[in-house]
PDB file of C-alpha atoms in Angstrom:
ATOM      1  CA  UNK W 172     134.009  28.563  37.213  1.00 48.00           C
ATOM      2  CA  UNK W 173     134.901  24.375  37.498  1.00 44.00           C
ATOM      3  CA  UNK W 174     132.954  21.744  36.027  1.00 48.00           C
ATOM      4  CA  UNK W 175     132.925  19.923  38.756  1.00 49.00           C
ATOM      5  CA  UNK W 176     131.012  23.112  40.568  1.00 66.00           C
ATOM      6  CA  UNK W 177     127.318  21.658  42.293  1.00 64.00           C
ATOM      7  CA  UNK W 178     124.276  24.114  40.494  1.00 68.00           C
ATOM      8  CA  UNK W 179     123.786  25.485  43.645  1.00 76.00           C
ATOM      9  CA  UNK W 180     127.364  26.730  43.956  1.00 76.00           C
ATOM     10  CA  UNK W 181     127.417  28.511  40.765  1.00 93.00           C
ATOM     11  CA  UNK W 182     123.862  30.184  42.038  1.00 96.00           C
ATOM     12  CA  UNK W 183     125.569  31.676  44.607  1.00 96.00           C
ATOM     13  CA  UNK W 184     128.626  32.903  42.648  1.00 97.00           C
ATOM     14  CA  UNK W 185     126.139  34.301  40.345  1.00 97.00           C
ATOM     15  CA  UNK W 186     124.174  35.689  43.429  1.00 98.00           C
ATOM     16  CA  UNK W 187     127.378  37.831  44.492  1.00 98.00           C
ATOM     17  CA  UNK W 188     128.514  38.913  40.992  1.00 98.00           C
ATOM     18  CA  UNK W 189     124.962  40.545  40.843  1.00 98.00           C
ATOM     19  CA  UNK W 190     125.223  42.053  44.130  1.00 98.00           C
ATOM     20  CA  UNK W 191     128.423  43.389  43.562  1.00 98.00           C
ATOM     21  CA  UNK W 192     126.872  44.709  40.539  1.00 98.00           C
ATOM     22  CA  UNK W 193     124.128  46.526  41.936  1.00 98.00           C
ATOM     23  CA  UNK W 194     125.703  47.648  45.321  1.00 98.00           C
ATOM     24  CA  UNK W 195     128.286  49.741  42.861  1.00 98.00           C
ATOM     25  CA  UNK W 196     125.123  51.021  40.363  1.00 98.00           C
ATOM     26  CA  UNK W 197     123.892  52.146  43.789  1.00 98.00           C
ATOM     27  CA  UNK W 198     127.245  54.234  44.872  1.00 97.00           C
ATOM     28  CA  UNK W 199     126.522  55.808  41.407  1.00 96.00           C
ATOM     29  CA  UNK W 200     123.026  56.815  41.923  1.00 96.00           C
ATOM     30  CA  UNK W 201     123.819  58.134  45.265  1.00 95.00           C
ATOM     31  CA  UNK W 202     126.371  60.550  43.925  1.00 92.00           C
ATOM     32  CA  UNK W 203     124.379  61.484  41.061  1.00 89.00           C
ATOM     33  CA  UNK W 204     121.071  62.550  43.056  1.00 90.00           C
ATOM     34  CA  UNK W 205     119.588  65.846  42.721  1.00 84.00           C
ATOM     35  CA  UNK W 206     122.460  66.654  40.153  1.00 78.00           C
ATOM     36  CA  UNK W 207     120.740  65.509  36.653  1.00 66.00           C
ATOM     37  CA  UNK W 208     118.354  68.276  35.856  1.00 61.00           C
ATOM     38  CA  UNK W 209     120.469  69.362  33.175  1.00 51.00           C
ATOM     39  CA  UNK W 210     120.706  65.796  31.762  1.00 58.00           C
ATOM     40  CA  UNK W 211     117.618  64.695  31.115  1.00 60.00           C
ATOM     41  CA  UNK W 212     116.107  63.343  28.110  1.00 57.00           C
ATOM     42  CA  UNK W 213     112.980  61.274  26.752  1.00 54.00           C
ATOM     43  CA  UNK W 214     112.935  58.021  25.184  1.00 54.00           C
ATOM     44  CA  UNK W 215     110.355  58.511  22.507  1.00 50.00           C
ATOM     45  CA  UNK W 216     106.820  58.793  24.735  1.00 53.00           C
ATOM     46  CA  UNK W 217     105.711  60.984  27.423  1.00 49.00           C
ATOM     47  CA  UNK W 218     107.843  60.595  30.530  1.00 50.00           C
ATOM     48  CA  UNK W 219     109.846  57.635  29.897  1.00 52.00           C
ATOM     49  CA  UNK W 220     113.187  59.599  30.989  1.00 61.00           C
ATOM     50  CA  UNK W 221     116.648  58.903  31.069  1.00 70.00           C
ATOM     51  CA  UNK W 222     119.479  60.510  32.773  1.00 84.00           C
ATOM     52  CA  UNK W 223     122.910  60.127  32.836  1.00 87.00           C
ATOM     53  CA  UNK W 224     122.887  58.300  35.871  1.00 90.00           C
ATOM     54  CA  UNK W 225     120.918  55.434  34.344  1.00 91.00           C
ATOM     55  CA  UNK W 226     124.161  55.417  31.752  1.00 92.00           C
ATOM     56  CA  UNK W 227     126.559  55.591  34.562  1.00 94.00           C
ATOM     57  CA  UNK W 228     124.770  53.079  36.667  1.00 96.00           C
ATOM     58  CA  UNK W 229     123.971  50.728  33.706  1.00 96.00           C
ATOM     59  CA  UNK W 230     127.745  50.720  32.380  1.00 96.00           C
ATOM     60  CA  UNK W 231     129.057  49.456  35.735  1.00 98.00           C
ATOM     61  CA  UNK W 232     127.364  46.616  36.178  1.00 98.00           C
ATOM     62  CA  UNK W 233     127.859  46.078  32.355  1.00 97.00           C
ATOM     63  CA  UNK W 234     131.302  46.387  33.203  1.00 97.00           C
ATOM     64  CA  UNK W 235     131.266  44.034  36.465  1.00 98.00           C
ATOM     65  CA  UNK W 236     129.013  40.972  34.928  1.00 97.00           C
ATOM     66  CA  UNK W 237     131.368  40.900  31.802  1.00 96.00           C
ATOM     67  CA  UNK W 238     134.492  41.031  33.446  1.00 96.00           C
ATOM     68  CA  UNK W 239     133.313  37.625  35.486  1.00 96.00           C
ATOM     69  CA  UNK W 240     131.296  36.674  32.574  1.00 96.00           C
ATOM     70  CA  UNK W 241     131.983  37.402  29.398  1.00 95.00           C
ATOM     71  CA  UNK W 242     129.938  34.365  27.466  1.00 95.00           C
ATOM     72  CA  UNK W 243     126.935  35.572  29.006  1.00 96.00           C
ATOM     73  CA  UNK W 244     124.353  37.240  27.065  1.00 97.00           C
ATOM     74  CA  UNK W 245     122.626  40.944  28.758  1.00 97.00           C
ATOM     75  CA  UNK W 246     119.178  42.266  28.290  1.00 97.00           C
ATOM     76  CA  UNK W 247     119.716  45.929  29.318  1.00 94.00           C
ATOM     77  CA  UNK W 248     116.919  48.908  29.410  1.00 90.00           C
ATOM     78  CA  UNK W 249     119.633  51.155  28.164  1.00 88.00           C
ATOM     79  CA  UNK W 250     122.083  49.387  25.964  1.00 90.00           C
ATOM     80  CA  UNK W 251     119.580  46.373  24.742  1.00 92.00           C
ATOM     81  CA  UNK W 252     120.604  43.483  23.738  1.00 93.00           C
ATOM     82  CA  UNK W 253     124.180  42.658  23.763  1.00 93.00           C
ATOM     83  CA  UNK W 254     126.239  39.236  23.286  1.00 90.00           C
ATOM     84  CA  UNK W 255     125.424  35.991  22.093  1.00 88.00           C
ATOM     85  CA  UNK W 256     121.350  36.042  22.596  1.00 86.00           C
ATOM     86  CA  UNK W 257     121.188  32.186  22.195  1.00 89.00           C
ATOM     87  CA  UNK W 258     123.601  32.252  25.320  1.00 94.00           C
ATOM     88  CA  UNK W 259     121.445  29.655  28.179  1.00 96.00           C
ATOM     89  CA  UNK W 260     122.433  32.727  30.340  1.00 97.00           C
ATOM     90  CA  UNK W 261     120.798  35.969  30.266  1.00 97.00           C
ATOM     91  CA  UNK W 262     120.942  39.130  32.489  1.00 98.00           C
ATOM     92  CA  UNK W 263     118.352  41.009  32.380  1.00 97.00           C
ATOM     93  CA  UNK W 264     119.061  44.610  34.199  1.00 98.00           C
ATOM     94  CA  UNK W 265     117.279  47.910  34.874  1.00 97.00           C
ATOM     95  CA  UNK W 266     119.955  50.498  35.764  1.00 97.00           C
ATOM     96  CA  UNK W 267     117.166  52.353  37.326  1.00 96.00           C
ATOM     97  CA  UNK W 268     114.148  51.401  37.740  1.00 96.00           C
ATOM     98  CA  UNK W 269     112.004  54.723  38.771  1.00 94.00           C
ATOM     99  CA  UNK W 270     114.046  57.047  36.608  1.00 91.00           C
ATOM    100  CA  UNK W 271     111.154  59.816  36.848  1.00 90.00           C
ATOM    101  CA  UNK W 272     111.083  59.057  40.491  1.00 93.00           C
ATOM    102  CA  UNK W 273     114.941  60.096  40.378  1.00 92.00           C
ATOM    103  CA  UNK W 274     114.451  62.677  38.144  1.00 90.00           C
ATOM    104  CA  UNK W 275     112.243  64.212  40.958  1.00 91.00           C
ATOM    105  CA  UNK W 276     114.288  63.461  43.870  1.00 93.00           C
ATOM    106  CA  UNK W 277     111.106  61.535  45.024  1.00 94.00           C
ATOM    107  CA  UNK W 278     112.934  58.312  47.071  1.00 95.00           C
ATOM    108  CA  UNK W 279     111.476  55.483  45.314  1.00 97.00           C
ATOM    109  CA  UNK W 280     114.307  53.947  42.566  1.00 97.00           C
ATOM    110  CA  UNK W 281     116.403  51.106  42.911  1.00 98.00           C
ATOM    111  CA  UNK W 282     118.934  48.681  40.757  1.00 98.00           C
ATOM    112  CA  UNK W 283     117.353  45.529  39.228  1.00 98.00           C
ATOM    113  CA  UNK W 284     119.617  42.507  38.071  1.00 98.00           C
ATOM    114  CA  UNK W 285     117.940  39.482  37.074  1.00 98.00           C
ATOM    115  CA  UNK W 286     119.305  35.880  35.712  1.00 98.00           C
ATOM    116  CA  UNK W 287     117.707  34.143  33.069  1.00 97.00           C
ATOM    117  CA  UNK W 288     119.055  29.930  32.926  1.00 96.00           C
ATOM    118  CA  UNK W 289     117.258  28.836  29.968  1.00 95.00           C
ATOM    119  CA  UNK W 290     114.751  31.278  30.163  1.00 94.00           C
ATOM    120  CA  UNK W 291     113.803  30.264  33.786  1.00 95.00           C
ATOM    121  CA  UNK W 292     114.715  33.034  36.564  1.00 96.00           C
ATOM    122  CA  UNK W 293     117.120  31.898  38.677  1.00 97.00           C
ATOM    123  CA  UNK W 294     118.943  35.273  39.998  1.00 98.00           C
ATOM    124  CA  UNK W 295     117.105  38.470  41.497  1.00 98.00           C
ATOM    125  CA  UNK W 296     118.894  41.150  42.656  1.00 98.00           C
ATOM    126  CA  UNK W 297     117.382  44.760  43.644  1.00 98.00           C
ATOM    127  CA  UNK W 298     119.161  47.458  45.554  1.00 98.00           C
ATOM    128  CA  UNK W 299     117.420  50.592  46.785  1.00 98.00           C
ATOM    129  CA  UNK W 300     120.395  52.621  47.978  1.00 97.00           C
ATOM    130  CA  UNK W 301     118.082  55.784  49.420  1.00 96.00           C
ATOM    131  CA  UNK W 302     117.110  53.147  51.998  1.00 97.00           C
ATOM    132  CA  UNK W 303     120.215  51.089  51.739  1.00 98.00           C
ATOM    133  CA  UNK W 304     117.838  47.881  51.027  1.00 98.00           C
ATOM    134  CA  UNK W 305     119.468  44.937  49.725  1.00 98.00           C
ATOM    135  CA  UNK W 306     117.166  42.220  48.072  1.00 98.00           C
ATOM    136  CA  UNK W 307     118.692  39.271  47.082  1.00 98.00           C
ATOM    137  CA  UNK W 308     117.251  35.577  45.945  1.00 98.00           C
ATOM    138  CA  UNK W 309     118.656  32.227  44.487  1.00 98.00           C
ATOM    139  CA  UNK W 310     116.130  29.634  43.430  1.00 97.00           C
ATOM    140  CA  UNK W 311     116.022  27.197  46.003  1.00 97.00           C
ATOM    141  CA  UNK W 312     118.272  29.018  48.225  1.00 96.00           C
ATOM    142  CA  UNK W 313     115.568  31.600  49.599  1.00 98.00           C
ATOM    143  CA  UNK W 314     115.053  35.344  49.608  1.00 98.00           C
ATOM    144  CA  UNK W 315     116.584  38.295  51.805  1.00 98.00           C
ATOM    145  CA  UNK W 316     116.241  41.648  52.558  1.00 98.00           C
ATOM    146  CA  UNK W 317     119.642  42.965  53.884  1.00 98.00           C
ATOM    147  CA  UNK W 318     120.495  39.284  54.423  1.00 96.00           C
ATOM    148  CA  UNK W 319     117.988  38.355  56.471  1.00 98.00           C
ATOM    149  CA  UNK W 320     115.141  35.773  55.128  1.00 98.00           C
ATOM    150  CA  UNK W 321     111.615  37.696  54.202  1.00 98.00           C
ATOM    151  CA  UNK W 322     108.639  35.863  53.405  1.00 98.00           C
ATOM    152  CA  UNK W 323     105.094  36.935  51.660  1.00 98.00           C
ATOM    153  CA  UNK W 324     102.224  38.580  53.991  1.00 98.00           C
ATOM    154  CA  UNK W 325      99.444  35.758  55.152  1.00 98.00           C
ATOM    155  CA  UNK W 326      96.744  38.100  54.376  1.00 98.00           C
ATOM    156  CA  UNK W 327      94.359  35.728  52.831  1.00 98.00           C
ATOM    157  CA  UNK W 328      91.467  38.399  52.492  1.00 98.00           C
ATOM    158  CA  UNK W 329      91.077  41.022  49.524  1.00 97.00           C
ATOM    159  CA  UNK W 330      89.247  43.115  51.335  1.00 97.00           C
ATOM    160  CA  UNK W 331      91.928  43.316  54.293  1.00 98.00           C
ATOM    161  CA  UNK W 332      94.707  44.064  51.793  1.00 98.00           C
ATOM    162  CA  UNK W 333      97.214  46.179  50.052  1.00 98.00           C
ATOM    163  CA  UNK W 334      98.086  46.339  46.542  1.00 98.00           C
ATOM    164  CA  UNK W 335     100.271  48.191  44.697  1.00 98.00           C
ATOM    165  CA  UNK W 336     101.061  48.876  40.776  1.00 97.00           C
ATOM    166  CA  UNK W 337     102.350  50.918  37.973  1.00 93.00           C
ATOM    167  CA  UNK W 338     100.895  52.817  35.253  1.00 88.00           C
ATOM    168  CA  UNK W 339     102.544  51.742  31.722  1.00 72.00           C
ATOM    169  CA  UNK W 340     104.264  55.105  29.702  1.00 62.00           C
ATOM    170  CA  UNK W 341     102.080  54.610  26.366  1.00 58.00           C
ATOM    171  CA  UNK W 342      98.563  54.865  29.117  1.00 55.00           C
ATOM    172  CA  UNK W 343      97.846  58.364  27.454  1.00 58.00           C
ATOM    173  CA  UNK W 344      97.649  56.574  23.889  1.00 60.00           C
ATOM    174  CA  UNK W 345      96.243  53.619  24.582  1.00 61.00           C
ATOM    175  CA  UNK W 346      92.774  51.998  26.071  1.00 60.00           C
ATOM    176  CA  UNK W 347      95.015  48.846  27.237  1.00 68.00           C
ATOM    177  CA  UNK W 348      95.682  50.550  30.610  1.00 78.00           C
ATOM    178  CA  UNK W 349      94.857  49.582  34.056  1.00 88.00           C
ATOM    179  CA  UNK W 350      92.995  53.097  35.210  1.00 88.00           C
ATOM    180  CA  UNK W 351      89.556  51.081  35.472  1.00 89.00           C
ATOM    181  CA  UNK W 352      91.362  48.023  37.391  1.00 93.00           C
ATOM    182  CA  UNK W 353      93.228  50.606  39.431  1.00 94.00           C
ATOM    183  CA  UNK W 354      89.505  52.073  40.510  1.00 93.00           C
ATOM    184  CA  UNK W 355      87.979  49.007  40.717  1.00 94.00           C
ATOM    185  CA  UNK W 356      90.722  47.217  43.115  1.00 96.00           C
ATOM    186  CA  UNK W 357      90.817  50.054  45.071  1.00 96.00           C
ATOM    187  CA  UNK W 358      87.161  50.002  46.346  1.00 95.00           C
ATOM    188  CA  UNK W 359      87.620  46.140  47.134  1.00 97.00           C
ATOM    189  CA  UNK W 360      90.855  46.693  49.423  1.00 98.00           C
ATOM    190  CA  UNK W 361      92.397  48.667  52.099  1.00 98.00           C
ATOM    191  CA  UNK W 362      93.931  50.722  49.288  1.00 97.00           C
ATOM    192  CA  UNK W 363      96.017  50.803  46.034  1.00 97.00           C
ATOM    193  CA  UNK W 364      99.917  52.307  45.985  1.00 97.00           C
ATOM    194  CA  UNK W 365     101.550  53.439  42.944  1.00 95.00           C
ATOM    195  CA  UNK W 366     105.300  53.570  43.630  1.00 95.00           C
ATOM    196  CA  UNK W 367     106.854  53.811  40.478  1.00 95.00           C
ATOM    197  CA  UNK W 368     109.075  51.258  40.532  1.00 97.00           C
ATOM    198  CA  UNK W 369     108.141  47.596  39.362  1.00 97.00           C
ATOM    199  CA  UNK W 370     111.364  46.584  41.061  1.00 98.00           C
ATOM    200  CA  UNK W 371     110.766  48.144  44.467  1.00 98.00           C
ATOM    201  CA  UNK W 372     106.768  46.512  44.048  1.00 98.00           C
ATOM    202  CA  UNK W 373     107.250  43.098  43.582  1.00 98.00           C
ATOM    203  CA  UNK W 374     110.554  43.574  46.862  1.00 98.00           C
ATOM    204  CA  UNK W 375     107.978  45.059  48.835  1.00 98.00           C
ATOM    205  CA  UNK W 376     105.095  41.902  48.306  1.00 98.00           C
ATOM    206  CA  UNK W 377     107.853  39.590  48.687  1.00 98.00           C
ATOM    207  CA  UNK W 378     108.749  41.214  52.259  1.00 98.00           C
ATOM    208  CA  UNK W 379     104.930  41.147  53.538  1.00 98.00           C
ATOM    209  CA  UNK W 380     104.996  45.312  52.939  1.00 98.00           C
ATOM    210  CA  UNK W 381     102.085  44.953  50.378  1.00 98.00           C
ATOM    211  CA  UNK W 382     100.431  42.097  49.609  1.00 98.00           C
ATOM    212  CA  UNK W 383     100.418  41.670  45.682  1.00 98.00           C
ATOM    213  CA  UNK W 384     101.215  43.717  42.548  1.00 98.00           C
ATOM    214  CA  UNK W 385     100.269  43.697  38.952  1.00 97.00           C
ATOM    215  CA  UNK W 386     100.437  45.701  36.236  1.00 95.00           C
ATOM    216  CA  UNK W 387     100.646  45.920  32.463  1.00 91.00           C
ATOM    217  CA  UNK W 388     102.817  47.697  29.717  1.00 89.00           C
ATOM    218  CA  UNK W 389     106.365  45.619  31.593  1.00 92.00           C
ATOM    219  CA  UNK W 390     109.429  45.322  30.150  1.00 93.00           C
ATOM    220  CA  UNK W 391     111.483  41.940  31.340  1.00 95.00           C
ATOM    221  CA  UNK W 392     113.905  43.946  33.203  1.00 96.00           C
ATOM    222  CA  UNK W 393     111.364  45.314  35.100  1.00 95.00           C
ATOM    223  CA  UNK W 394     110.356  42.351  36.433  1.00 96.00           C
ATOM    224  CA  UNK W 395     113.309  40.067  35.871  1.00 96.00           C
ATOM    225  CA  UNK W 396     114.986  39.765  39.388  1.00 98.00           C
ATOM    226  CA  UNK W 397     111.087  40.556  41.297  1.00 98.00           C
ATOM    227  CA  UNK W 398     109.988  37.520  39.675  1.00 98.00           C
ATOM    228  CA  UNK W 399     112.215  35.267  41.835  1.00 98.00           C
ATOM    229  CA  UNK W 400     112.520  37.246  44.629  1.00 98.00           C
ATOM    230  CA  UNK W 401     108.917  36.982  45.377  1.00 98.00           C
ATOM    231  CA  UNK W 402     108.976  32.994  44.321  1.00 98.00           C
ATOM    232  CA  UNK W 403     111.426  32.450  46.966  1.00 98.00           C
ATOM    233  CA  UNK W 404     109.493  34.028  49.562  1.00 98.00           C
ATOM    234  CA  UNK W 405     106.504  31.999  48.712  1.00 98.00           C
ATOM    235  CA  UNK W 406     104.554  34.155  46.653  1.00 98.00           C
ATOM    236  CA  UNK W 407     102.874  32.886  43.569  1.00 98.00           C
ATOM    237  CA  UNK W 408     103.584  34.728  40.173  1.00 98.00           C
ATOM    238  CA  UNK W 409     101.200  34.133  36.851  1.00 98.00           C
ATOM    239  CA  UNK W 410      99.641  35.735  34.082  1.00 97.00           C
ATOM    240  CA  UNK W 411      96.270  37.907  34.771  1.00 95.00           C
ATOM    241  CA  UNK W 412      93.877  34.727  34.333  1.00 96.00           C
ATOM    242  CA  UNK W 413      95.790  32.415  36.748  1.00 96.00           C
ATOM    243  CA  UNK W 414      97.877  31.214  34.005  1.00 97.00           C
ATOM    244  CA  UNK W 415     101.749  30.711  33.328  1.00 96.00           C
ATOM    245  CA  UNK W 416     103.394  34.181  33.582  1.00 96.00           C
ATOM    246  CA  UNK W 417     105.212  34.943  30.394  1.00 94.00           C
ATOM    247  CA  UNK W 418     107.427  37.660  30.521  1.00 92.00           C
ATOM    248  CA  UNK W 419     107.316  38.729  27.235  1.00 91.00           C
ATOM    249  CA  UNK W 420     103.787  39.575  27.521  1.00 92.00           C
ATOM    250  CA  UNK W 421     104.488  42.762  29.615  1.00 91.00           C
ATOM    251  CA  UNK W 422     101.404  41.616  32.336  1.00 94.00           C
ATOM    252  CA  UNK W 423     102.384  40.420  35.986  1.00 97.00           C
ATOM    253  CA  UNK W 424      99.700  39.221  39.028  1.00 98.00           C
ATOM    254  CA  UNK W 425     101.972  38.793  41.925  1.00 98.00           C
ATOM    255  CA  UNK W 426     100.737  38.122  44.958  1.00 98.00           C
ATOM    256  CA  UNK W 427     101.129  36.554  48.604  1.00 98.00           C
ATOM    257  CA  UNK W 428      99.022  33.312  47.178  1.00 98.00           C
ATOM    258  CA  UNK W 429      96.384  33.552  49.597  1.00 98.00           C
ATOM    259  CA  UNK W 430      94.654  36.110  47.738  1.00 98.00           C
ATOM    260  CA  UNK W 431      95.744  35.208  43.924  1.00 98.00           C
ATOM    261  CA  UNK W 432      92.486  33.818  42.998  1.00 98.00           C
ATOM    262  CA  UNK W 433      90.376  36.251  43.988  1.00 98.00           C
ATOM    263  CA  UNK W 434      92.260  38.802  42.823  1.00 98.00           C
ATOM    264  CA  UNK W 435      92.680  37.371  38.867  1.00 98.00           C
ATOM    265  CA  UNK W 436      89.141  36.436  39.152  1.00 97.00           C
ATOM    266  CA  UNK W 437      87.931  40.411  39.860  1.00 96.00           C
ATOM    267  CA  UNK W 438      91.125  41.917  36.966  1.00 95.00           C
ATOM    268  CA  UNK W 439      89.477  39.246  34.848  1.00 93.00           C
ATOM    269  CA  UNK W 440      86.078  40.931  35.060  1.00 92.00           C
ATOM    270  CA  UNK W 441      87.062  44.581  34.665  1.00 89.00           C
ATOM    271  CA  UNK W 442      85.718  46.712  32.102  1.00 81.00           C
ATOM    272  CA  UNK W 443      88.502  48.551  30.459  1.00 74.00           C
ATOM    273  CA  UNK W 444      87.469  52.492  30.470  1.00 68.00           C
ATOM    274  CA  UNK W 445      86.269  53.763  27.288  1.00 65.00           C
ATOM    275  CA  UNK W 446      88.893  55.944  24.788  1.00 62.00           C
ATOM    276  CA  UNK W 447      88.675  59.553  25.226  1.00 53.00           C
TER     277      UNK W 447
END
């Protein structure tokens, strides 16, 4: 990569290097399908799985983003952290996002590379290969799904919409869940889904299929390439109380925009449920 490269240029270079990445993590998963029951294991809590084609997947696009860039620091669900952390440039990547999903044979997984510049997202990248879905954004350069420009729902109601989100794997052990939100959301909309993939959520409000997401319990790969995905197709991304999403802080409210405020003003006046 030249110095005398515009910003924008080097967003898209970065914007194929990813999908590169995650179009061969996809081959992987494809082959592997239906052929890991043997090779399953947990991570330490209830149902937070891991197969060996979250290894395969996550050591190709390992291999890919350091063979183009090898300064750049990685966040990865399976490996961690690796390289120079202090790095302005950080990938942030979920081999598989929906591993028990996979595990299942239940077609709702994909491949999530995100770009950190300075701790901004810049890149998003998700890949569902069951449906052969490519979602791709650049800041300021738009959003795609199979390379065609996607943009939020206008649904501008919360009682004409549809939200979706995930249930975090510590919810048995903990009272900071989102059971009592999930209830209480659902009775004020056309319905709540719970795909199972953060990745595949935050796609699906970005392309007008739902109409916003949150959830709690997040790591930032989950989220990493959603983030600007949805941002480029003019949704609005923040904390639960309207304020600025950190992604450390495991929480997301994504949303169309239309119906942000009314929907952190009701997940602002939930009750959580009591412990058992």
């Amino acid at each position: 990569m030249t110095n005398d490269q515009s910003p924008m240029t080097n967003l898209q270079i970065f914007l194929d290097i990813a999908t590169e990445a995650a179009l061969a993590a996809g081959v992987i998963l494809q082959d592997f399908l239906g052929k890991v029951e043997d090779a399953i294991t947990e991570k330490g809590r209830p149902g937070d799985l891991v197969t060996a084609a979250d290894k395969a997947s996550e050591k190709v696009i390992l291999e890919i983003l350091r063979r183009h860039f090898p300064q750049h620091s990685i966040l990865a669900e399976e490996s961690g952290k690796l390289g120079n952390q202090d790095n302005e440039y950080l990938w942030a990547i979920d081999p598989l996002d929906g591993t028990t999903n996979y595990a299942h044979q239940y077609p709702c997984f994909a491949v999530s590379i995100g770009l950190f510049i300075n701790g901004v997202p810049q890149i998003g990248v998700i890949y569902d290969p069951f449906r052969d879905e490519l979602f791709r954004a650049a800041a300021g350069l738009g959003a795609t799904r199979n390379r065609r420009p996607i943009k939020v729902s206008q649904t501008a109601e919360l009682n004409k919409s549809l939200l979706t989100t995930g249930f975090a794997y510590d919810r048995r052990e903990t009272a900071d869940n989102n059971y009592a939100e999930f209830c209480h959301l659902t009775h004020l909309t056309q319905g709540v889904r719970r795909g199972g993939s953060a990745a595949l959520d935050l796609a699906y409000v970005a392309c007008g299929r739902v109409d916003a997401y949150w959830e709690r319990g997040i790591a930032p790969w989950d989220v990493a390439a959603g983030v600007i995905l949805l941002q480029e197709a003019g949704g609005k991304v923040t904390a639960y109380d309207g304020t600025t999403f950190k992604i450390e802080s495991g929480r997301i409210l994504a949303t169309n925009g239309y119906i942000h405020n009314s929907l952190s003003q009701e997940l602002m006046q939930v009750t959580p449920l009591p412990d058992r």
